[in-house]
């Protein structure tokens, strides 16, 4: 069926056709109900609420009445109308005490109280559910929510106890990773780095596919860093990049590793880490940052041609002051290679991008001097005239240069 294939729009069209063509069919209430479910799947809670309400009003004897009421409450929750949702959940519990949805409905009622910051009411419901159905999915969820209730109501000690008990009872549940992350975050923010690390470590070790596994690995590194153990922190950042290469934390971590290696005089090792970013699945701005760092290392090592290539790559991605910085570094590379013409061009480009700044003044004076060294007096004169006509601190000196060059010409 379309629903099984997750072709929700096509499924919705089919249900609409049934309702239009056969409004009094024995299947029409089913079509109305499934229409609401499909609209929820499409994240259209307003339309879903109308669909469920239509079933409740037009098919009062429907076997789907309790499901429609549950769907209506769910749609209202999605719209943040928790008071209205709570009313419908209570009505369902009252009218259909034997419904298969009873426990889920009761849990949702507790969730409405939670969202309304009515924590005592929520706690009573969650405790009741867990006492009756501890081994069910609903019971597990109630236990999890109970921990959050205590935290949100300022009872951190009770919240910690509930979460620790949750991990004992449901160590392999889908929510266990979230609990470990919550505990890690709690301890980290209070400077308790050992218990924070122990909690975070459980996530990549036991739940490597979890959405927060890479985050946890990053925070493990941070706990070591806060304790002053830089070597362990950097090792964790390497593990992060190896285990989760597509994570947004991976390039951040590798950049930090590279910076540390450079400070230790291990520039070649730093280049290896930076190349991982450049050649990996990394998004901007990290590739550009890595290329810039690579260029700087190569320049310091005297690999000027390669440095120039990376600087030019970076220049395609940056603008403003950042572009001026790269052009200045590129000019240094060109000049060191004896390419003074290219160096002068880079410096003039710098002055165009950052006019009327100290960077522009220095760049133009340097460009003019390069043209003089190249015995290109006309180019030098043009640059000096530009400086002389400005409000630069170098204007007076530039005027002297203009006079001398004109005399020589």
XYZ file of C-alpha atoms in Angstrom:
409
model
C 0.000 0.000 0.000
C 0.966 3.646 -0.273
C 1.337 3.891 3.499
C 3.704 0.929 3.604
C 5.767 2.569 0.869
C 5.618 5.857 2.815
C 4.005 7.561 -0.167
C 1.831 9.629 2.143
C 0.456 12.152 -0.348
C -0.793 9.367 -2.633
C -2.338 7.575 0.341
C -4.079 10.783 1.363
C -5.519 11.208 -2.132
C -6.912 7.663 -2.007
C -8.609 8.235 1.357
C -10.092 11.509 0.120
C -11.512 9.718 -2.925
C -13.141 7.076 -0.730
C -14.701 9.721 1.523
C -16.053 11.693 -1.436
C -17.395 8.711 -3.372
C -18.645 6.593 -0.464
C -19.351 8.845 2.532
C -21.643 6.251 4.172
C -19.592 3.160 3.367
C -18.612 0.772 6.146
C -15.040 1.741 5.290
C -15.541 5.496 5.417
C -14.691 5.824 9.116
C -11.518 3.829 8.485
C -10.634 6.153 5.602
C -11.305 9.182 7.814
C -9.101 7.791 10.555
C -6.264 6.862 8.220
C -6.501 10.294 6.638
C -5.763 11.815 10.059
C -2.884 9.404 10.675
C -1.406 10.211 7.270
C -1.662 13.937 7.895
C 0.234 13.440 11.159
C 2.889 11.524 9.235
C 3.110 14.523 6.908
C 3.513 16.781 9.951
C 0.304 18.656 9.210
C -1.262 18.692 12.688
C -3.937 21.289 11.888
C -5.391 19.198 9.082
C -4.935 16.002 11.107
C -6.906 17.476 14.019
C -9.772 18.373 11.653
C -9.751 14.861 10.200
C -9.926 13.181 13.617
C -12.617 15.624 14.768
C -14.640 14.785 11.655
C -14.574 11.100 12.554
C -15.623 11.819 16.144
C -18.548 13.975 14.994
C -19.772 11.998 11.975
C -19.066 8.420 13.058
C -19.915 8.306 16.797
C -20.314 4.499 16.713
C -17.008 3.895 14.955
C -14.636 1.232 16.215
C -11.909 3.813 15.642
C -13.362 6.322 18.108
C -10.699 5.799 20.811
C -7.932 5.912 18.195
C -9.372 9.102 16.723
C -9.493 10.721 20.159
C -5.896 9.685 20.766
C -4.903 11.039 17.346
C -6.688 14.325 18.067
C -4.847 14.708 21.363
C -1.547 13.965 19.629
C -2.253 16.530 16.908
C -3.090 19.164 19.527
C 0.167 18.406 21.351
C 2.055 18.970 18.108
C 0.389 22.386 17.974
C 1.501 23.057 21.577
C -2.125 23.134 22.707
C -1.373 20.947 25.701
C -4.350 22.017 27.813
C -6.771 21.079 25.019
C -4.883 17.861 24.360
C -5.072 16.932 28.039
C -8.846 17.418 27.971
C -9.206 14.957 25.089
C -6.889 12.403 26.663
C -8.885 12.522 29.898
C -12.101 12.123 27.929
C -10.665 9.065 26.175
C -9.662 7.497 29.501
C -13.136 8.158 30.870
C -15.133 6.909 27.879
C -12.904 3.965 26.930
C -11.399 2.571 30.159
C -10.696 -0.774 28.456
C -9.050 0.675 25.364
C -5.768 -0.865 24.208
C -4.526 2.717 24.092
C -5.192 3.324 27.781
C -1.588 3.252 29.011
C -0.280 5.301 26.072
C -3.078 7.808 26.640
C -2.276 8.011 30.339
C 1.387 8.603 29.466
C 0.408 11.382 27.057
C -1.695 12.970 29.778
C 1.413 12.972 31.964
C 3.384 14.496 29.081
C 0.799 17.283 28.775
C 1.200 18.077 32.472
C 4.980 18.028 31.964
C 4.783 20.502 29.072
C 2.527 22.717 31.166
C 5.128 22.636 33.983
C 2.618 20.858 36.198
C 5.330 18.557 37.444
C 3.638 17.124 40.532
C 0.688 15.929 38.439
C 3.081 14.499 35.846
C 5.162 12.738 38.515
C 2.069 11.065 39.959
C 1.079 9.725 36.538
C 4.578 8.539 35.590
C 4.993 6.742 38.921
C 1.609 5.075 38.531
C 2.391 3.854 35.023
C 5.842 2.553 35.933
C 4.508 0.747 39.009
C 1.986 -1.106 36.844
C 3.925 -1.592 33.614
C 7.632 -1.426 34.414
C 8.597 -3.924 31.705
C 6.602 -2.314 28.898
C 7.761 0.416 26.513
C 5.283 2.767 28.147
C 6.685 1.932 31.570
C 10.223 2.629 30.349
C 9.155 5.985 28.912
C 7.387 6.883 32.145
C 10.573 6.175 34.112
C 12.588 8.348 31.719
C 10.105 11.220 31.942
C 10.045 10.898 35.715
C 13.758 11.742 35.812
C 13.173 14.856 33.704
C 10.277 15.908 35.913
C 12.536 16.003 38.931
C 15.228 17.894 37.056
C 12.783 20.453 35.683
C 11.228 20.996 39.089
C 14.632 21.677 40.658
C 14.974 18.316 42.412
C 18.290 17.347 40.870
C 19.179 14.709 43.471
C 15.941 12.827 42.803
C 16.424 13.296 39.048
C 19.907 11.774 39.159
C 18.618 8.857 41.189
C 15.830 8.201 38.697
C 18.182 8.324 35.710
C 20.716 6.035 37.389
C 17.912 3.619 38.234
C 16.668 3.873 34.651
C 20.088 2.747 33.366
C 20.033 -0.248 35.720
C 16.586 -1.292 34.578
C 16.870 -0.456 30.863
C 20.609 -0.498 29.987
C 20.026 -1.284 26.303
C 16.955 0.839 25.634
C 16.836 3.471 22.900
C 16.735 6.199 25.537
C 19.704 4.940 27.555
C 22.117 6.939 25.382
C 20.084 10.103 26.034
C 20.256 9.430 29.767
C 24.030 8.945 29.644
C 24.355 12.189 27.686
C 22.168 14.057 30.184
C 24.271 12.772 33.081
C 27.501 13.631 31.291
C 26.286 17.142 30.568
C 25.105 17.569 34.159
C 28.456 16.564 35.672
C 30.527 18.457 33.090
C 28.746 21.731 33.775
C 29.526 21.305 37.460
C 33.223 20.667 36.898
C 32.935 16.976 37.806
C 34.931 15.750 34.827
C 35.549 12.129 35.833
C 31.853 11.144 36.225
C 31.053 13.272 33.173
C 33.606 11.363 31.119
C 32.402 8.007 32.409
C 28.856 8.849 31.298
C 29.879 10.201 27.892
C 32.126 7.185 27.223
C 29.163 4.811 27.349
C 27.577 6.367 24.257
C 30.213 5.772 21.536
C 31.070 2.459 23.186
C 27.527 1.049 23.398
C 25.444 3.239 21.092
C 27.778 4.212 18.238
C 24.848 4.720 15.849
C 23.139 7.189 18.185
C 22.809 10.773 16.934
C 24.772 12.070 19.925
C 27.606 9.540 19.814
C 29.937 11.977 18.045
C 28.966 14.781 20.434
C 29.783 12.515 23.346
C 33.211 11.721 21.912
C 33.906 15.453 21.603
C 32.919 16.095 25.217
C 35.109 13.234 26.383
C 38.013 15.139 24.840
C 36.840 18.308 26.551
C 36.875 16.626 29.972
C 40.522 15.700 29.463
C 41.286 19.198 28.243
C 39.693 20.770 31.330
C 41.828 18.494 33.508
C 44.955 19.679 31.702
C 45.618 16.356 29.957
C 46.175 17.701 26.446
C 47.622 14.455 25.097
C 44.524 12.459 26.076
C 42.244 15.202 24.731
C 43.986 15.182 21.355
C 43.852 11.389 21.215
C 40.088 11.525 21.766
C 39.717 14.100 18.992
C 41.584 11.772 16.624
C 39.257 8.929 17.629
C 36.309 11.221 16.948
C 37.503 11.918 13.394
C 38.237 8.223 12.761
C 34.977 6.926 14.198
C 32.703 9.718 12.929
C 34.370 11.285 9.842
C 31.126 12.935 8.709
C 30.498 14.598 12.079
C 30.619 18.379 12.339
C 32.907 17.844 15.340
C 35.482 15.874 13.312
C 37.062 18.836 11.467
C 36.905 21.032 14.571
C 38.763 18.358 16.469
C 41.349 17.782 13.754
C 42.029 21.506 13.490
C 42.683 21.587 17.214
C 44.954 18.542 16.906
C 46.879 20.193 14.067
C 47.322 23.435 16.010
C 48.684 21.521 18.984
C 51.098 19.530 16.826
C 52.427 22.723 15.264
C 53.076 24.162 18.721
C 54.979 20.977 19.560
C 57.110 21.407 16.452
C 55.443 18.456 14.717
C 54.403 20.254 11.559
C 54.560 17.184 9.319
C 52.154 15.329 11.621
C 49.921 18.404 11.640
C 49.804 18.338 7.848
C 48.565 14.747 7.915
C 45.602 15.739 10.098
C 44.818 18.802 7.977
C 44.853 16.767 4.760
C 42.166 14.533 6.330
C 39.918 17.608 6.539
C 40.729 18.788 3.025
C 40.073 15.366 1.486
C 37.214 14.362 3.767
C 33.444 14.955 3.677
C 33.892 18.211 5.571
C 31.698 21.220 4.892
C 32.807 24.830 4.939
C 34.327 26.719 6.626
C 36.510 23.871 7.885
C 38.054 22.910 4.543
C 39.053 26.514 3.956
C 40.478 26.821 7.472
C 42.441 23.603 6.955
C 43.811 24.809 3.621
C 44.883 28.097 5.185
C 46.690 26.276 7.988
C 48.316 23.935 5.475
C 49.500 26.909 3.423
C 51.026 28.538 6.499
C 52.867 25.364 7.472
C 54.137 24.808 3.929
C 55.261 28.429 3.741
C 57.163 28.110 7.017
C 58.825 24.945 5.698
C 59.872 26.651 2.499
C 57.486 24.709 0.255
C 56.448 27.927 -1.416
C 54.844 26.613 -4.586
C 52.498 24.322 -2.656
C 51.784 27.106 -0.158
C 50.815 29.431 -2.985
C 48.434 26.849 -4.422
C 46.633 26.499 -1.096
C 46.502 30.271 -0.524
C 44.884 30.705 -3.933
C 42.327 28.017 -3.065
C 41.498 29.837 0.151
C 41.230 33.149 -1.683
C 38.320 31.753 -3.708
C 36.333 31.223 -0.520
C 37.026 34.302 1.615
C 36.316 37.991 1.334
C 36.861 41.281 3.117
C 39.580 41.415 5.770
C 40.108 37.658 5.499
C 40.879 38.018 1.799
C 43.314 40.850 2.585
C 45.167 38.628 5.036
C 45.497 35.852 2.454
C 46.661 38.269 -0.244
C 49.349 39.585 2.104
C 50.560 36.051 2.799
C 50.383 35.209 -0.891
C 52.471 38.273 -1.700
C 55.099 37.032 0.772
C 55.167 33.669 -0.975
C 55.485 35.219 -4.428
C 58.232 37.564 -3.299
C 60.146 34.733 -1.639
C 60.013 32.853 -4.930
C 61.294 35.875 -6.818
C 57.893 36.473 -8.427
C 57.848 40.157 -7.556
C 55.406 41.085 -10.326
C 52.826 38.639 -8.943
C 53.562 39.871 -5.414
C 52.904 43.480 -6.425
C 49.633 42.491 -8.133
C 48.469 40.675 -4.995
C 49.250 43.732 -2.880
C 47.359 46.074 -5.195
C 44.390 43.674 -5.107
C 44.610 43.817 -1.316
C 44.400 47.620 -1.366
C 41.314 47.464 -3.593
C 39.535 45.069 -1.225
C 40.478 46.931 1.969
C 40.796 50.592 0.877
C 41.555 53.362 3.365
C 43.029 50.983 5.917
C 46.521 50.627 7.303
C 46.707 47.331 5.396
C 46.098 49.145 2.125
C 48.723 51.810 2.888
C 51.398 49.256 3.642
C 50.424 47.092 0.686
C 50.613 49.983 -1.804
C 53.955 51.204 -0.498
C 55.304 47.691 -0.709
C 53.903 47.198 -4.219
C 55.465 50.468 -5.394
C 58.844 49.429 -3.967
C 58.595 46.082 -5.760
C 57.940 47.861 -9.059
C 60.967 50.050 -8.416
C 63.076 46.955 -7.780
C 61.723 45.505 -11.016
C 62.769 48.693 -12.820
C 59.161 49.413 -13.789
C 59.075 53.144 -12.997
C 55.730 53.775 -14.679
C 53.976 51.152 -12.566
C 55.734 52.446 -9.464
C 54.732 56.018 -10.305
C 51.060 55.029 -10.732
C 51.024 53.418 -7.292
C 52.844 56.299 -5.586
C 50.426 58.793 -7.180
C 47.530 56.826 -5.761
C 49.054 57.001 -2.289
C 49.933 60.690 -2.654
C 46.328 61.540 -3.528
C 45.008 59.763 -0.431
C 44.806 60.784 3.223
C 47.388 58.155 4.053
C 50.157 58.790 6.560
C 52.465 57.825 3.735
C 51.122 60.507 1.381
C 54.016 62.959 1.947
C 56.631 60.274 1.311
C 54.726 59.130 -1.751
C 54.743 62.701 -3.157
C 58.528 62.804 -2.834
C 58.731 59.514 -4.688
C 56.428 60.846 -7.404
C 58.676 63.879 -7.947
C 61.821 61.761 -8.143
C 60.274 59.248 -10.557
C 58.891 61.960 -12.799
C 62.304 63.582 -12.888
C 63.950 60.302 -13.814
C 61.411 59.702 -16.570
